[in-house]
Tab-separated table of C-alpha atoms in Angstrom:
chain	number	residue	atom	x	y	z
A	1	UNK	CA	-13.458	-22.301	-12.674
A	2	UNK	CA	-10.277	-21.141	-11.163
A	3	UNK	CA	-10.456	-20.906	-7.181
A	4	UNK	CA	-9.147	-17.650	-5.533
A	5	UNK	CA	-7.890	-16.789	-2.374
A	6	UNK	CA	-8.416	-13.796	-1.531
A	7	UNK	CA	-5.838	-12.678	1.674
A	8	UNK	CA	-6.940	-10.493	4.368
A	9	UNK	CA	-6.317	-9.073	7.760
A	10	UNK	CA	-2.852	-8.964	8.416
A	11	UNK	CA	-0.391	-8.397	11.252
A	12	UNK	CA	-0.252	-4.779	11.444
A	13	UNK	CA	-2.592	-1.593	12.721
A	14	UNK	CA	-4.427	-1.590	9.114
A	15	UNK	CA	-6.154	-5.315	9.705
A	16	UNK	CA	-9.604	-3.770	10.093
A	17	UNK	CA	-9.118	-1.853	6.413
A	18	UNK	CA	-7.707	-5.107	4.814
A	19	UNK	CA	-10.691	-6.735	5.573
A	20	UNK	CA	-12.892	-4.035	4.240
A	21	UNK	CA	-10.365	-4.183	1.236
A	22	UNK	CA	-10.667	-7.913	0.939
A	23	UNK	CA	-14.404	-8.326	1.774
A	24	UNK	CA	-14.864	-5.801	-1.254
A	25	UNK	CA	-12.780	-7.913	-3.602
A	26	UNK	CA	-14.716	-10.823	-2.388
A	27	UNK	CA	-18.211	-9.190	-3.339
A	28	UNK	CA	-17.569	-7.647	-6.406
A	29	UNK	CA	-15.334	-10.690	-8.349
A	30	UNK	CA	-16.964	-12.331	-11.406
A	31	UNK	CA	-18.291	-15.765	-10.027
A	32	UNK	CA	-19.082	-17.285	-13.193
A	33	UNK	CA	-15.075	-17.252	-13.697
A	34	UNK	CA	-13.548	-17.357	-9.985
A	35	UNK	CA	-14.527	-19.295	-6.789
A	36	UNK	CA	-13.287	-16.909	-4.410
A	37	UNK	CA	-12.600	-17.586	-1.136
A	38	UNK	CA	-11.758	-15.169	1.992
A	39	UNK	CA	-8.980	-16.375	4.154
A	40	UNK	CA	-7.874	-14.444	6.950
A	41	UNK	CA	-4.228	-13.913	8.181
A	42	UNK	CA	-4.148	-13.294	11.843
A	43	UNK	CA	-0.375	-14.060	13.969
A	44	UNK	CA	-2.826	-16.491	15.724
A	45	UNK	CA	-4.780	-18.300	13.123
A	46	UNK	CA	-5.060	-18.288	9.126
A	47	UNK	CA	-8.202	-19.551	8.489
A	48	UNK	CA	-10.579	-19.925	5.477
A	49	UNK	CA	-14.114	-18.096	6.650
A	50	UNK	CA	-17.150	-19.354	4.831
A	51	UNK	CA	-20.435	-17.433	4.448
A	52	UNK	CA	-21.586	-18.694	7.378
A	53	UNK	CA	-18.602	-17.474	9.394
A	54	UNK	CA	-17.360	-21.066	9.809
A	55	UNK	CA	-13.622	-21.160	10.121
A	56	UNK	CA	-11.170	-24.083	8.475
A	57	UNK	CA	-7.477	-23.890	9.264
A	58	UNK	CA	-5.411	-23.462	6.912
A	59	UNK	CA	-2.507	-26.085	5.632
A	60	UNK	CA	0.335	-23.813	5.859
A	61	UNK	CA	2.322	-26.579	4.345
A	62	UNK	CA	0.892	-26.111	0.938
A	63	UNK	CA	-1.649	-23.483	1.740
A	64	UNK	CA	-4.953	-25.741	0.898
A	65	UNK	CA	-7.767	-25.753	3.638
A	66	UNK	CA	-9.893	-28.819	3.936
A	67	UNK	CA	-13.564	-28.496	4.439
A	68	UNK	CA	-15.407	-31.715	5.557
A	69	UNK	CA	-13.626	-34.564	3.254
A	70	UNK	CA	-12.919	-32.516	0.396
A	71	UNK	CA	-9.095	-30.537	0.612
A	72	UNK	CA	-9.552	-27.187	-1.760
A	73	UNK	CA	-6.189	-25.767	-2.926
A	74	UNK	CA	-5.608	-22.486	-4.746
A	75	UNK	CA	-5.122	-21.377	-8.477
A	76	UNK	CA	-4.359	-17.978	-7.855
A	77	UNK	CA	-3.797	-15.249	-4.275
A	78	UNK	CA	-5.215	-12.222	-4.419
A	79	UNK	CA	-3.690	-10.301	-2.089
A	80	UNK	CA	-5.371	-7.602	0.021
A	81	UNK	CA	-3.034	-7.742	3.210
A	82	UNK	CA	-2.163	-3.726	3.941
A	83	UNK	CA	1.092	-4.002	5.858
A	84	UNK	CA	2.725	-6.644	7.335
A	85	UNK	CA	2.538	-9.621	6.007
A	86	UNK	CA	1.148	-9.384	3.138
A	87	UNK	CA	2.935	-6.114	1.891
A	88	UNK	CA	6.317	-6.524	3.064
A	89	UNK	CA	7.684	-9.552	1.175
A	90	UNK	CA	7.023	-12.306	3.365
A	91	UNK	CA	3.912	-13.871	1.492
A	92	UNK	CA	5.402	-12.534	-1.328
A	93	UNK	CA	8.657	-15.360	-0.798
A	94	UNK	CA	6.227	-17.728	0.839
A	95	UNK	CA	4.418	-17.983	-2.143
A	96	UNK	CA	7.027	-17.630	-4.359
A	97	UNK	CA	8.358	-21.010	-2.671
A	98	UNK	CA	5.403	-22.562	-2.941
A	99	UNK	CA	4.732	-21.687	-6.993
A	100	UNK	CA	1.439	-19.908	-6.380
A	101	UNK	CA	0.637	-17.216	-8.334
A	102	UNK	CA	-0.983	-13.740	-6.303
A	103	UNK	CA	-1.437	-10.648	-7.780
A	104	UNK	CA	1.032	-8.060	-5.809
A	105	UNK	CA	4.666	-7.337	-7.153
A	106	UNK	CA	7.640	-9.600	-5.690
A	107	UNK	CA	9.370	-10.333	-2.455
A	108	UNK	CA	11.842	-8.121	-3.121
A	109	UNK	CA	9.912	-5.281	-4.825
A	110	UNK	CA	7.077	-5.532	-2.003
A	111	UNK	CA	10.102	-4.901	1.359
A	112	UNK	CA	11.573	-2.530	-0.921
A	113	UNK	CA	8.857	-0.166	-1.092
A	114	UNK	CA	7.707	-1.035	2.493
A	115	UNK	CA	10.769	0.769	3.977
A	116	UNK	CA	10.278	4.239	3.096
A	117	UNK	CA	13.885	4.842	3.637
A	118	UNK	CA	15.472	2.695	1.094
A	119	UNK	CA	12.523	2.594	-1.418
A	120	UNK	CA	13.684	6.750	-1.542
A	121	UNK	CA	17.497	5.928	-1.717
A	122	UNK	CA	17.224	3.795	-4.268
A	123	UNK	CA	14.859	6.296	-6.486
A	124	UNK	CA	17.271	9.096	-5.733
A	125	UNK	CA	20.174	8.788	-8.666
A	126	UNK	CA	17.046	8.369	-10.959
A	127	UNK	CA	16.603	12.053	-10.266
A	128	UNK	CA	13.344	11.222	-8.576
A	129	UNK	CA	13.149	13.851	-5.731
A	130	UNK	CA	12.645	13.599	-2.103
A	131	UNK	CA	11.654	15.529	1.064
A	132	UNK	CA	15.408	16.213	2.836
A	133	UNK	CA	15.307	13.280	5.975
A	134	UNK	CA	16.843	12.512	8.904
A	135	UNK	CA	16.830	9.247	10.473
A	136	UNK	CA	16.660	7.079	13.947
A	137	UNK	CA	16.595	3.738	15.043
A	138	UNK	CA	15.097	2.604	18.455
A	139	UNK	CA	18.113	3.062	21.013
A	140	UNK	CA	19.888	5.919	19.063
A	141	UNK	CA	20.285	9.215	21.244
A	142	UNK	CA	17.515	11.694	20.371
A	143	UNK	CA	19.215	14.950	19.368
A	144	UNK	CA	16.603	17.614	18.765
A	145	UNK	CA	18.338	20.960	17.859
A	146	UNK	CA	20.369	18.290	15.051
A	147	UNK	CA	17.121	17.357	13.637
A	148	UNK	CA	15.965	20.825	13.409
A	149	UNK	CA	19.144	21.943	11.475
A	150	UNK	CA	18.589	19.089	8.927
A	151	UNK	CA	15.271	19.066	8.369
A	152	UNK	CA	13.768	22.488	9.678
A	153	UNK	CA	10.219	23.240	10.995
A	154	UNK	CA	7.579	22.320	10.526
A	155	UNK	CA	8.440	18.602	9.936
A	156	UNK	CA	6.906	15.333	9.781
A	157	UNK	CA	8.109	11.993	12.002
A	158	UNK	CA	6.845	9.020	10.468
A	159	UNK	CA	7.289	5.218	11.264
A	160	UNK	CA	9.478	4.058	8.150
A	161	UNK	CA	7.518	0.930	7.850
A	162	UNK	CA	3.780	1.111	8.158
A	163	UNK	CA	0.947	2.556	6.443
A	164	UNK	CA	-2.501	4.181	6.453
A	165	UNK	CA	-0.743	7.340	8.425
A	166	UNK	CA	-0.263	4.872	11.251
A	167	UNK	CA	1.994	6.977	13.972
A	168	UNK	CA	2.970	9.991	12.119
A	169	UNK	CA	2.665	13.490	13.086
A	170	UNK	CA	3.436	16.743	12.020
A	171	UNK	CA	5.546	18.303	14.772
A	172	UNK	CA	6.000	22.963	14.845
A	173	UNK	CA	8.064	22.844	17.328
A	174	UNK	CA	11.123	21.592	18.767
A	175	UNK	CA	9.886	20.632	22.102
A	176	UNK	CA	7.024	18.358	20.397
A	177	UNK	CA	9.884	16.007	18.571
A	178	UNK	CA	10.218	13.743	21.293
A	179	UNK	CA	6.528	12.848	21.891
A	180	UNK	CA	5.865	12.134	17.931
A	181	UNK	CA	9.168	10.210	18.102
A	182	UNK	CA	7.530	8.287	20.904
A	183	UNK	CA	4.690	7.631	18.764
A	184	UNK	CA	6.334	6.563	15.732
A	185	UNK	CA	8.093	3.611	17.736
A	186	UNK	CA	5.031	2.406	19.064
A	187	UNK	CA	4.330	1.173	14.841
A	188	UNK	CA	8.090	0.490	13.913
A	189	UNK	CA	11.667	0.177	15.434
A	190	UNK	CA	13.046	2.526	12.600
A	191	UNK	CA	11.848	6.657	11.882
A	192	UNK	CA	12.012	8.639	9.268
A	193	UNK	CA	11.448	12.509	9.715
A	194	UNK	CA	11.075	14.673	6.799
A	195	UNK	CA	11.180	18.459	5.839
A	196	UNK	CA	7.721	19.603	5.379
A	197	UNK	CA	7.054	20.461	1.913
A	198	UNK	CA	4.084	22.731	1.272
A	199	UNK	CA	2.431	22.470	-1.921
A	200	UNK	CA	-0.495	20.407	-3.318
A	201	UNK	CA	-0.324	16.600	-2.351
A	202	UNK	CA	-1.178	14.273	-5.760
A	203	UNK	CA	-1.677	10.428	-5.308
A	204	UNK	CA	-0.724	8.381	-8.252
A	205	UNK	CA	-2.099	4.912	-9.516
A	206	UNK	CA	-0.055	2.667	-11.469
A	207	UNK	CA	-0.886	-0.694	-12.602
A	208	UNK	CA	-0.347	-3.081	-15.438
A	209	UNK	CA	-3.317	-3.158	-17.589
A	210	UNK	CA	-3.867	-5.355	-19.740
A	211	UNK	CA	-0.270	-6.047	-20.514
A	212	UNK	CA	0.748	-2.464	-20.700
A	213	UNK	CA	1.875	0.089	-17.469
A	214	UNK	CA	-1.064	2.337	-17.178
A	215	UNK	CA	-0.969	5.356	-15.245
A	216	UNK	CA	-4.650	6.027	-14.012
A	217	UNK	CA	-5.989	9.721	-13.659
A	218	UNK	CA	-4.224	11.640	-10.501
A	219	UNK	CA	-6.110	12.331	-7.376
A	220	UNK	CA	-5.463	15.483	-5.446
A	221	UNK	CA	-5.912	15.317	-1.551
A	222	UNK	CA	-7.134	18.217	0.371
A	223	UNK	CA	-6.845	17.509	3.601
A	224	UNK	CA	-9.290	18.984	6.660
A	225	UNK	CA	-6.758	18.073	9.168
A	226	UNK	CA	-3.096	19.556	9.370
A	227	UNK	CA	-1.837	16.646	6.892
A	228	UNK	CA	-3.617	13.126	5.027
A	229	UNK	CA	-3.600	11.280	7.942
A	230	UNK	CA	-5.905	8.371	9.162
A	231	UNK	CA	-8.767	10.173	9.825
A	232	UNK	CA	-8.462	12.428	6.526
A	233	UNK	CA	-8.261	9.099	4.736
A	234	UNK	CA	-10.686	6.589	6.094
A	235	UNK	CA	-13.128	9.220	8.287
A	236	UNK	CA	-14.216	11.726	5.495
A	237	UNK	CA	-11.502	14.344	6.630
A	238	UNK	CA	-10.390	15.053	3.339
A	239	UNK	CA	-11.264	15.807	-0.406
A	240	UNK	CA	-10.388	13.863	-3.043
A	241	UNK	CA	-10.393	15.306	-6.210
A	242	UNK	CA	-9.515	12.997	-9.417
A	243	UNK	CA	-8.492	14.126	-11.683
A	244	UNK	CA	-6.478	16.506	-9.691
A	245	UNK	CA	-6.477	20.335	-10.414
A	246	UNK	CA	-3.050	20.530	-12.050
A	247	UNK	CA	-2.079	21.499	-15.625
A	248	UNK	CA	-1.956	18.863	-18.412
A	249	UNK	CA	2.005	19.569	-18.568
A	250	UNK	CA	2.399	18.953	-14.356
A	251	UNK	CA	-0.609	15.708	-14.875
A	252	UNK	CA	2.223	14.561	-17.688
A	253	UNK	CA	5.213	15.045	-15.526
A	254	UNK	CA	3.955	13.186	-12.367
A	255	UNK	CA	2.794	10.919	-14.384
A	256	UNK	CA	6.026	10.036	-15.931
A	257	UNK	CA	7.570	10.296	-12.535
A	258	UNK	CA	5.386	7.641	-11.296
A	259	UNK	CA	5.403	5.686	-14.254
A	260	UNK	CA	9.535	5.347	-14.461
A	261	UNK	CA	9.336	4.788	-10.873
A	262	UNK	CA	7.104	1.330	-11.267
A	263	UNK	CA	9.734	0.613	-14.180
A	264	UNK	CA	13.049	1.330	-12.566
A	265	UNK	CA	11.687	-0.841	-9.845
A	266	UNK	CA	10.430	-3.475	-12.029
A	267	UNK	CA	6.902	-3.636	-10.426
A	268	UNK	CA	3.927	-5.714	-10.625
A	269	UNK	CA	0.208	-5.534	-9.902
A	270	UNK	CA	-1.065	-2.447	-7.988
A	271	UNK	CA	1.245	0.937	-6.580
A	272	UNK	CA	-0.318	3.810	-5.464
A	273	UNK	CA	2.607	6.707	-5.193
A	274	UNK	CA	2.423	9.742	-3.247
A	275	UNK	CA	3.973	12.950	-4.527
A	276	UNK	CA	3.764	16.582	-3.108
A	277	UNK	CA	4.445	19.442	-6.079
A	278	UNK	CA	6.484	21.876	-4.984
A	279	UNK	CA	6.909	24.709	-7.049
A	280	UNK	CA	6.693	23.096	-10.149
A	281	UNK	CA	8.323	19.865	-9.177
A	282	UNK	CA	6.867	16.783	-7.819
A	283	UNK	CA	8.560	15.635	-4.753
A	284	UNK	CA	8.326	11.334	-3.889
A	285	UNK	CA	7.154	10.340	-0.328
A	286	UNK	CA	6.551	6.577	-0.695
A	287	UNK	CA	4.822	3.867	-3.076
A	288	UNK	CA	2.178	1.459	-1.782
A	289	UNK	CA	1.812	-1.545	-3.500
A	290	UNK	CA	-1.196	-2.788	-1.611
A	291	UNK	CA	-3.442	-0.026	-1.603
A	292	UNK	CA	-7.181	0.227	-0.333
A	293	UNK	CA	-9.332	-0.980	-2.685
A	294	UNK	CA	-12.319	-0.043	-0.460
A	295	UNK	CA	-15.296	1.812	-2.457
A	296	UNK	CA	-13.342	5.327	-1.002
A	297	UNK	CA	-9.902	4.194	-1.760
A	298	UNK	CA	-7.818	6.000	-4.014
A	299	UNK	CA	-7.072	3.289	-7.084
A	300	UNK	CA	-10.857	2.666	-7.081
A	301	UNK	CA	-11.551	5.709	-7.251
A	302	UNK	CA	-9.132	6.217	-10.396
A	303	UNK	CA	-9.711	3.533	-12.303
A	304	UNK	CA	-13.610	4.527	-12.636
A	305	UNK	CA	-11.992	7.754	-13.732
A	306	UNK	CA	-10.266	5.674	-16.207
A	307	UNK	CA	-13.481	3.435	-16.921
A	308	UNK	CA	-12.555	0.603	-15.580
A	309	UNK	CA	-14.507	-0.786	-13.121
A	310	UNK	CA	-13.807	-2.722	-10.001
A	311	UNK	CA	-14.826	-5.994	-11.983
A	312	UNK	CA	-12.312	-5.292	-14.945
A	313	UNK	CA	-9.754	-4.234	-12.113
A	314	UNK	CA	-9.596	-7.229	-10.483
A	315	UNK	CA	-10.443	-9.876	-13.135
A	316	UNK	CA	-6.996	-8.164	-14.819
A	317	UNK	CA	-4.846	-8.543	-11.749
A	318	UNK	CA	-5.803	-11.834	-11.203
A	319	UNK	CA	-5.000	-12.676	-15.113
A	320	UNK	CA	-1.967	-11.289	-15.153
A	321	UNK	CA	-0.934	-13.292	-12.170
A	322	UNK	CA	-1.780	-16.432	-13.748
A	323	UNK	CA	0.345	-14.700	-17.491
A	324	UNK	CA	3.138	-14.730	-14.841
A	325	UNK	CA	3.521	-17.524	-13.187
């Protein structure tokens, strides 16, 4: 029986839905192959928790935890950390340095697609299309009637790294920029504000199945409130339609968008892209490559579409980690 550890919590805004993400994982993996068990990542403590709630600290020199005389150590990480650290890189190299196996693409690959700004850049000569952006570090001088010439009205500001809609808004009006630029620095020192692109928002899994990239059937997102933001996505403020309402020719073309995209970048495990179609052409916003894999989450969601289920879903991801290593 291989032992799992299955990473939760995090550093970031979207702890609380890692641990729904990871407590899932925990509940529905097959025991009579896996010995899971649920460590949490806090900045203050990484701990194992038991089913009792009992906490053991975790050896961060070779990340084992020892429970009463016996030390436990890990065949595999399964890793349901949204945001930092867990989806930026930095468990990525820390167990990369350690020779543990975990289920979520690469360092590099994983701080990549965290910064929306240069996972987009480097898509770009690919032909992969984007929202026109502007962009602003903490400190730079905040030039309104600029922004508005580049990117136009309505537009969105958006913390470049951080996810689950965390600090973005969707600003009408010049006089507003400064407020959601506000916001977006409480989540991240760097912004990214895009042109607002009106047209029917698709979400995209991607994963390695069974050895082969498998795009899983699209969702679309119809969203109550004025974009798919945190409420639309965890609260109920939003329909989720899979497979989305589009033609079988646009279903193929995102599809291959998203697909070439997970190639080009040379991904692993899990990504969850996020297109808007715009007159006949998909438009990139960002990849996740930890997505929710609550009950509601999108990949979930589309794999049942695909008929797999949440068992098959994580029993492959944790195969192909060990295929990998």
């Amino acid at each position: 029986m291989k032992n799992i550890a299955i990473i939760m919590g995090g550093y970031s805004s979207e702890y609380k839905i890692s641990l729904i993400s990871g407590n899932v994982v925990f509940e529905t993996l097959d025991k009579t192959k896996y010995n899971p068990y649920r460590i949490h990542v806090f900045k203050e403590k990484w701990v194992y928790v038991d089913t009792n709630n009992a906490e053991f600290p975790i050896d961060k020199n070779d990340f084992s935890v020892t429970v009463g005389a016996k030390k436990i150590t890990f065949d595999v990480v399964f890793n349901a950390i949204h945001g930092t650290p867990g989806e930026d890189g930095l468990l990525q190299a820390y167990f990369e340095l350690l020779g543990l196996p975990q289920t979520s693409c690469d360092y590099y690959q994983a701080a990549l697609t965290f910064n929306k700004r240069d996972l987009l850049s480097v898509l770009k000569p690919y032909g992969i299309k984007t929202a026109t952006s502007y962009y602003l570090n903490k400190g730079d001088s905040i030039n309104t009637t600029a922004i508005v010439e580049k990117v136009g009205l309505p537009c969105f500001v958006k913390p470049n790294k951080s996810g689950s809609s965390f600090g973005i808004s969707k600003v009408k009006t010049e006089a507003e920029l400064p407020i959601a630029i506000e916001i977006a620095y409480k989540e991240d020192n760097e912004i990214i504000i895009e042109s607002f692109l009106d047209g029917t928002e698709v979400s995209v899994g991607v994963i390695n199945y069974k050895g082969k990239i498998t795009v899983l059937p699209i969702t679309e997102i119809v969203s109550e409130n004025d974009f798919f933001d945190y409420e639309a996505k965890y609260l109920g403020k939003s329909q989720e339609i899979t497979p989305a309402r589009i033609t079988p020719e646009m279903t193929q073309k995102v599809s291959a968008i998203a697909q070439r995209a997970y190639e080009i970048l040379k991904m692993k495990g899990f990504s969850r892209s996020e297109f808007i179609i715009v007159d006949g052409e998909p438009f990139m916003l960002e990849m996740n490559t930890i997505p929710g894999l609550t009950t509601e989450s999108l990949i979930p969601q589309q794999a049942k579409a695909a008929g797999i289920s949440l068992v098959d879903l994580f029993t492959n991801a944790i195969e192909l980690a060990l295929e990998n290593n």
